[in-house]
PDB file of C-alpha atoms in Angstrom:
ATOM      1  CA  GLN A   4      -8.452  99.338 -49.580  1.00 71.00           C
ATOM      2  CA  ASP A   5      -9.102  95.986 -51.319  1.00 80.00           C
ATOM      3  CA  THR A   6     -10.015  97.845 -54.505  1.00 86.00           C
ATOM      4  CA  VAL A   7      -6.758  99.800 -54.466  1.00 88.00           C
ATOM      5  CA  VAL A   8      -4.698  96.636 -53.966  1.00 89.00           C
ATOM      6  CA  SER A   9      -6.620  94.883 -56.752  1.00 88.00           C
ATOM      7  CA  LEU A  10      -6.089  97.762 -59.170  1.00 88.00           C
ATOM      8  CA  GLN A  11      -2.367  97.854 -58.365  1.00 88.00           C
ATOM      9  CA  ALA A  12      -2.080  94.118 -59.030  1.00 87.00           C
ATOM     10  CA  LEU A  13      -3.937  94.446 -62.334  1.00 84.00           C
ATOM     11  CA  ALA A  14      -1.729  97.358 -63.399  1.00 84.00           C
ATOM     12  CA  GLN A  15       1.434  95.384 -62.613  1.00 85.00           C
ATOM     13  CA  TYR A  16       0.073  92.377 -64.497  1.00 80.00           C
ATOM     14  CA  ALA A  17      -0.848  94.527 -67.510  1.00 76.00           C
ATOM     15  CA  ALA A  18       2.711  95.867 -67.661  1.00 77.00           C
ATOM     16  CA  LEU A  19       4.080  92.315 -67.969  1.00 76.00           C
ATOM     17  CA  ILE A  20       1.829  90.963 -70.724  1.00 72.00           C
ATOM     18  CA  PRO A  21       2.262  91.709 -74.416  1.00 67.00           C
ATOM     19  CA  GLN A  22      -0.019  94.482 -75.630  1.00 69.00           C
ATOM     20  CA  GLU A  23      -0.333  93.255 -79.201  1.00 74.00           C
ATOM     21  CA  ILE A  24      -2.540  90.270 -79.918  1.00 72.00           C
ATOM     22  CA  ARG A  25      -1.582  88.795 -83.262  1.00 79.00           C
ATOM     23  CA  ASP A  26      -3.756  85.706 -83.460  1.00 89.00           C
ATOM     24  CA  VAL A  27      -4.807  83.379 -80.649  1.00 92.00           C
ATOM     25  CA  LYS A  28      -6.920  80.271 -81.040  1.00 95.00           C
ATOM     26  CA  VAL A  29      -8.600  79.005 -77.853  1.00 95.00           C
ATOM     27  CA  ALA A  30     -10.100  75.510 -77.801  1.00 95.00           C
ATOM     28  CA  VAL A  31     -12.237  74.106 -74.976  1.00 93.00           C
ATOM     29  CA  LYS A  32     -12.291  70.323 -75.111  1.00 92.00           C
ATOM     30  CA  GLY A  33     -14.483  67.922 -73.184  1.00 87.00           C
ATOM     31  CA  MET A  34     -14.989  64.174 -73.205  1.00 83.00           C
ATOM     32  CA  GLY A  35     -16.969  62.973 -76.214  1.00 80.00           C
ATOM     33  CA  ALA A  36     -17.970  66.425 -77.486  1.00 80.00           C
ATOM     34  CA  SER A  37     -16.755  68.593 -80.317  1.00 88.00           C
ATOM     35  CA  PRO A  38     -14.336  71.247 -79.093  1.00 90.00           C
ATOM     36  CA  LEU A  39     -15.550  74.813 -78.719  1.00 93.00           C
ATOM     37  CA  GLU A  40     -13.192  77.122 -80.590  1.00 95.00           C
ATOM     38  CA  PHE A  41     -12.643  80.853 -80.293  1.00 96.00           C
ATOM     39  CA  GLN A  42     -10.448  83.041 -82.497  1.00 95.00           C
ATOM     40  CA  VAL A  43      -9.019  86.182 -80.913  1.00 92.00           C
ATOM     41  CA  HIS A  44      -7.172  88.689 -83.089  1.00 89.00           C
ATOM     42  CA  ARG A  45      -6.488  92.395 -83.326  1.00 85.00           C
ATOM     43  CA  ASN A  46      -9.949  93.251 -84.695  1.00 89.00           C
ATOM     44  CA  ASN A  47     -12.010  91.370 -82.077  1.00 89.00           C
ATOM     45  CA  LYS A  48      -9.782  91.409 -78.992  1.00 85.00           C
ATOM     46  CA  LEU A  49     -12.342  93.448 -77.011  1.00 84.00           C
ATOM     47  CA  VAL A  50     -15.366  91.422 -78.120  1.00 90.00           C
ATOM     48  CA  LEU A  51     -16.899  89.016 -75.598  1.00 92.00           C
ATOM     49  CA  GLN A  52     -17.068  85.501 -76.979  1.00 94.00           C
ATOM     50  CA  GLN A  53     -19.025  82.924 -75.002  1.00 93.00           C
ATOM     51  CA  ALA A  54     -20.546  79.467 -75.266  1.00 92.00           C
ATOM     52  CA  SER A  55     -22.312  76.968 -73.025  1.00 89.00           C
ATOM     53  CA  LEU A  56     -20.543  73.728 -72.232  1.00 86.00           C
ATOM     54  CA  PRO A  57     -22.340  70.669 -73.611  1.00 81.00           C
ATOM     55  CA  ALA A  58     -22.556  68.920 -70.216  1.00 78.00           C
ATOM     56  CA  ASP A  59     -22.938  70.289 -66.692  1.00 70.00           C
ATOM     57  CA  THR A  60     -20.329  67.949 -65.266  1.00 75.00           C
ATOM     58  CA  GLY A  61     -17.142  66.536 -66.676  1.00 82.00           C
ATOM     59  CA  THR A  62     -13.509  67.296 -67.272  1.00 88.00           C
ATOM     60  CA  TYR A  63     -12.642  70.072 -69.674  1.00 90.00           C
ATOM     61  CA  THR A  64      -9.319  71.387 -70.912  1.00 92.00           C
ATOM     62  CA  VAL A  65      -8.545  74.808 -72.328  1.00 94.00           C
ATOM     63  CA  GLU A  66      -5.781  75.043 -74.914  1.00 95.00           C
ATOM     64  CA  ALA A  67      -4.519  78.287 -76.415  1.00 94.00           C
ATOM     65  CA  THR A  68      -2.170  78.558 -79.368  1.00 93.00           C
ATOM     66  CA  GLY A  69      -0.752  81.656 -80.979  1.00 90.00           C
ATOM     67  CA  SER A  70       0.785  84.866 -79.734  1.00 84.00           C
ATOM     68  CA  GLY A  71      -0.846  87.192 -77.234  1.00 81.00           C
ATOM     69  CA  CYS A  72      -2.776  87.180 -73.990  1.00 81.00           C
ATOM     70  CA  VAL A  73      -6.429  86.227 -73.648  1.00 85.00           C
ATOM     71  CA  TYR A  74      -8.738  86.030 -70.646  1.00 85.00           C
ATOM     72  CA  VAL A  75     -10.754  82.824 -70.131  1.00 90.00           C
ATOM     73  CA  GLN A  76     -13.515  82.629 -67.537  1.00 89.00           C
ATOM     74  CA  THR A  77     -15.902  79.853 -66.551  1.00 86.00           C
ATOM     75  CA  THR A  78     -19.059  80.289 -64.532  1.00 84.00           C
ATOM     76  CA  LEU A  79     -20.918  77.530 -62.716  1.00 79.00           C
ATOM     77  CA  TYR A  80     -24.378  78.165 -61.316  1.00 77.00           C
ATOM     78  CA  TYR A  81     -24.712  75.594 -58.549  1.00 78.00           C
ATOM     79  CA  ASN A  82     -27.489  76.840 -56.287  1.00 79.00           C
ATOM     80  CA  ILE A  83     -30.396  77.130 -58.663  1.00 77.00           C
ATOM     81  CA  PRO A  84     -33.691  76.464 -56.873  1.00 82.00           C
ATOM     82  CA  PRO A  85     -35.507  73.415 -58.226  1.00 80.00           C
ATOM     83  CA  PRO A  86     -38.756  73.985 -60.069  1.00 79.00           C
ATOM     84  CA  LYS A  87     -41.720  74.349 -57.765  1.00 78.00           C
ATOM     85  CA  LYS A  88     -43.471  71.050 -57.221  1.00 79.00           C
ATOM     86  CA  GLU A  89     -47.189  70.630 -56.996  1.00 83.00           C
ATOM     87  CA  GLU A  90     -48.471  70.560 -53.429  1.00 86.00           C
ATOM     88  CA  VAL A  91     -49.577  67.114 -52.266  1.00 89.00           C
ATOM     89  CA  PHE A  92     -51.160  68.077 -48.936  1.00 91.00           C
ATOM     90  CA  VAL A  93     -54.076  70.405 -48.282  1.00 92.00           C
ATOM     91  CA  LEU A  94     -54.190  72.038 -44.853  1.00 92.00           C
ATOM     92  CA  ASP A  95     -57.329  73.749 -43.555  1.00 93.00           C
ATOM     93  CA  VAL A  96     -57.174  75.696 -40.279  1.00 90.00           C
ATOM     94  CA  GLU A  97     -60.211  77.194 -38.579  1.00 89.00           C
ATOM     95  CA  THR A  98     -60.736  78.857 -35.219  1.00 84.00           C
ATOM     96  CA  VAL A  99     -63.944  78.646 -33.196  1.00 82.00           C
ATOM     97  CA  PRO A 100     -65.406  81.170 -32.772  1.00 79.00           C
ATOM     98  CA  ARG A 101     -64.522  82.359 -36.258  1.00 78.00           C
ATOM     99  CA  GLU A 102     -64.642  86.086 -35.436  1.00 79.00           C
ATOM    100  CA  CYS A 103     -62.744  87.773 -32.643  1.00 75.00           C
ATOM    101  CA  ASP A 104     -65.356  89.813 -30.756  1.00 77.00           C
ATOM    102  CA  GLY A 105     -63.201  90.849 -27.834  1.00 77.00           C
ATOM    103  CA  VAL A 106     -60.666  89.453 -25.419  1.00 78.00           C
ATOM    104  CA  ARG A 107     -60.952  85.660 -25.198  1.00 74.00           C
ATOM    105  CA  LYS A 108     -59.308  83.358 -22.722  1.00 76.00           C
ATOM    106  CA  GLU A 109     -60.012  80.266 -24.760  1.00 78.00           C
ATOM    107  CA  PHE A 110     -60.736  79.262 -28.346  1.00 79.00           C
ATOM    108  CA  ASP A 111     -60.627  76.060 -30.381  1.00 82.00           C
ATOM    109  CA  ILE A 112     -58.377  75.340 -33.349  1.00 84.00           C
ATOM    110  CA  HIS A 113     -59.677  72.838 -35.892  1.00 86.00           C
ATOM    111  CA  LEU A 114     -57.135  71.314 -38.302  1.00 88.00           C
ATOM    112  CA  SER A 115     -57.819  69.208 -41.343  1.00 91.00           C
ATOM    113  CA  VAL A 116     -54.988  67.686 -43.391  1.00 91.00           C
ATOM    114  CA  ARG A 117     -55.640  65.787 -46.619  1.00 91.00           C
ATOM    115  CA  TYR A 118     -53.260  63.982 -48.937  1.00 91.00           C
ATOM    116  CA  VAL A 119     -54.059  64.778 -52.576  1.00 90.00           C
ATOM    117  CA  GLY A 120     -50.972  63.325 -54.283  1.00 86.00           C
ATOM    118  CA  ASP A 121     -50.809  60.824 -57.122  1.00 85.00           C
ATOM    119  CA  ARG A 122     -49.746  57.850 -55.009  1.00 86.00           C
ATOM    120  CA  GLY A 123     -52.192  55.799 -52.967  1.00 86.00           C
ATOM    121  CA  THR A 124     -50.621  56.789 -49.651  1.00 87.00           C
ATOM    122  CA  SER A 125     -48.293  59.467 -48.386  1.00 86.00           C
ATOM    123  CA  ASN A 126     -46.154  57.306 -46.092  1.00 84.00           C
ATOM    124  CA  MET A 127     -45.605  59.105 -42.784  1.00 86.00           C
ATOM    125  CA  ALA A 128     -46.612  62.740 -42.339  1.00 87.00           C
ATOM    126  CA  LEU A 129     -46.439  64.841 -39.177  1.00 88.00           C
ATOM    127  CA  VAL A 130     -48.308  68.035 -38.383  1.00 87.00           C
ATOM    128  CA  GLU A 131     -46.749  70.323 -35.800  1.00 86.00           C
ATOM    129  CA  VAL A 132     -49.096  72.836 -34.187  1.00 83.00           C
ATOM    130  CA  GLU A 133     -47.645  75.748 -32.261  1.00 84.00           C
ATOM    131  CA  MET A 134     -49.749  77.905 -30.004  1.00 81.00           C
ATOM    132  CA  LEU A 135     -50.128  81.635 -30.416  1.00 77.00           C
ATOM    133  CA  SER A 136     -47.994  83.719 -28.103  1.00 82.00           C
ATOM    134  CA  GLY A 137     -49.574  83.867 -24.656  1.00 80.00           C
ATOM    135  CA  PHE A 138     -51.700  80.716 -25.063  1.00 81.00           C
ATOM    136  CA  ILE A 139     -51.189  77.161 -23.828  1.00 83.00           C
ATOM    137  CA  PRO A 140     -53.097  74.066 -24.922  1.00 83.00           C
ATOM    138  CA  VAL A 141     -55.839  72.599 -22.746  1.00 82.00           C
ATOM    139  CA  GLN A 142     -54.355  69.213 -21.819  1.00 82.00           C
ATOM    140  CA  SER A 143     -57.652  67.311 -22.097  1.00 82.00           C
ATOM    141  CA  SER A 144     -58.102  68.522 -25.690  1.00 78.00           C
ATOM    142  CA  VAL A 145     -54.562  67.440 -26.614  1.00 75.00           C
ATOM    143  CA  LYS A 146     -55.308  63.937 -25.345  1.00 73.00           C
ATOM    144  CA  GLU A 147     -58.366  63.793 -27.640  1.00 71.00           C
ATOM    145  CA  VAL A 148     -56.128  64.204 -30.655  1.00 65.00           C
TER     146      VAL A 148
END
């Protein structure tokens, strides 16, 4: 139903705008940068014209002069994942016994965490260890940690 309503609105809008584009000049102006200019006329009215803004942030104005109707769209990509950083901690986990040779009621988990970053220290780091489903820690071994 949303599609039908949208198409009806677009059809009504199209009936109100002039069909003939004579010559329209669109200028996108930002602070301290040369304006981006686009010419739209009868021969290129269906051609996509695009450009990247010189700065990610700032105030921009769009000015159009001439006769006709043009469509201006801006797109901002704001949730781009940051580049992957190099890992600064190495975590080694080992179970004793190493192989599972049947049902066991108890086994040991050995953890080793090393800081391998560029700085001399890592400040504060916490390691949270969760037990496998169905297991609980032996309290005396937790106190040893």
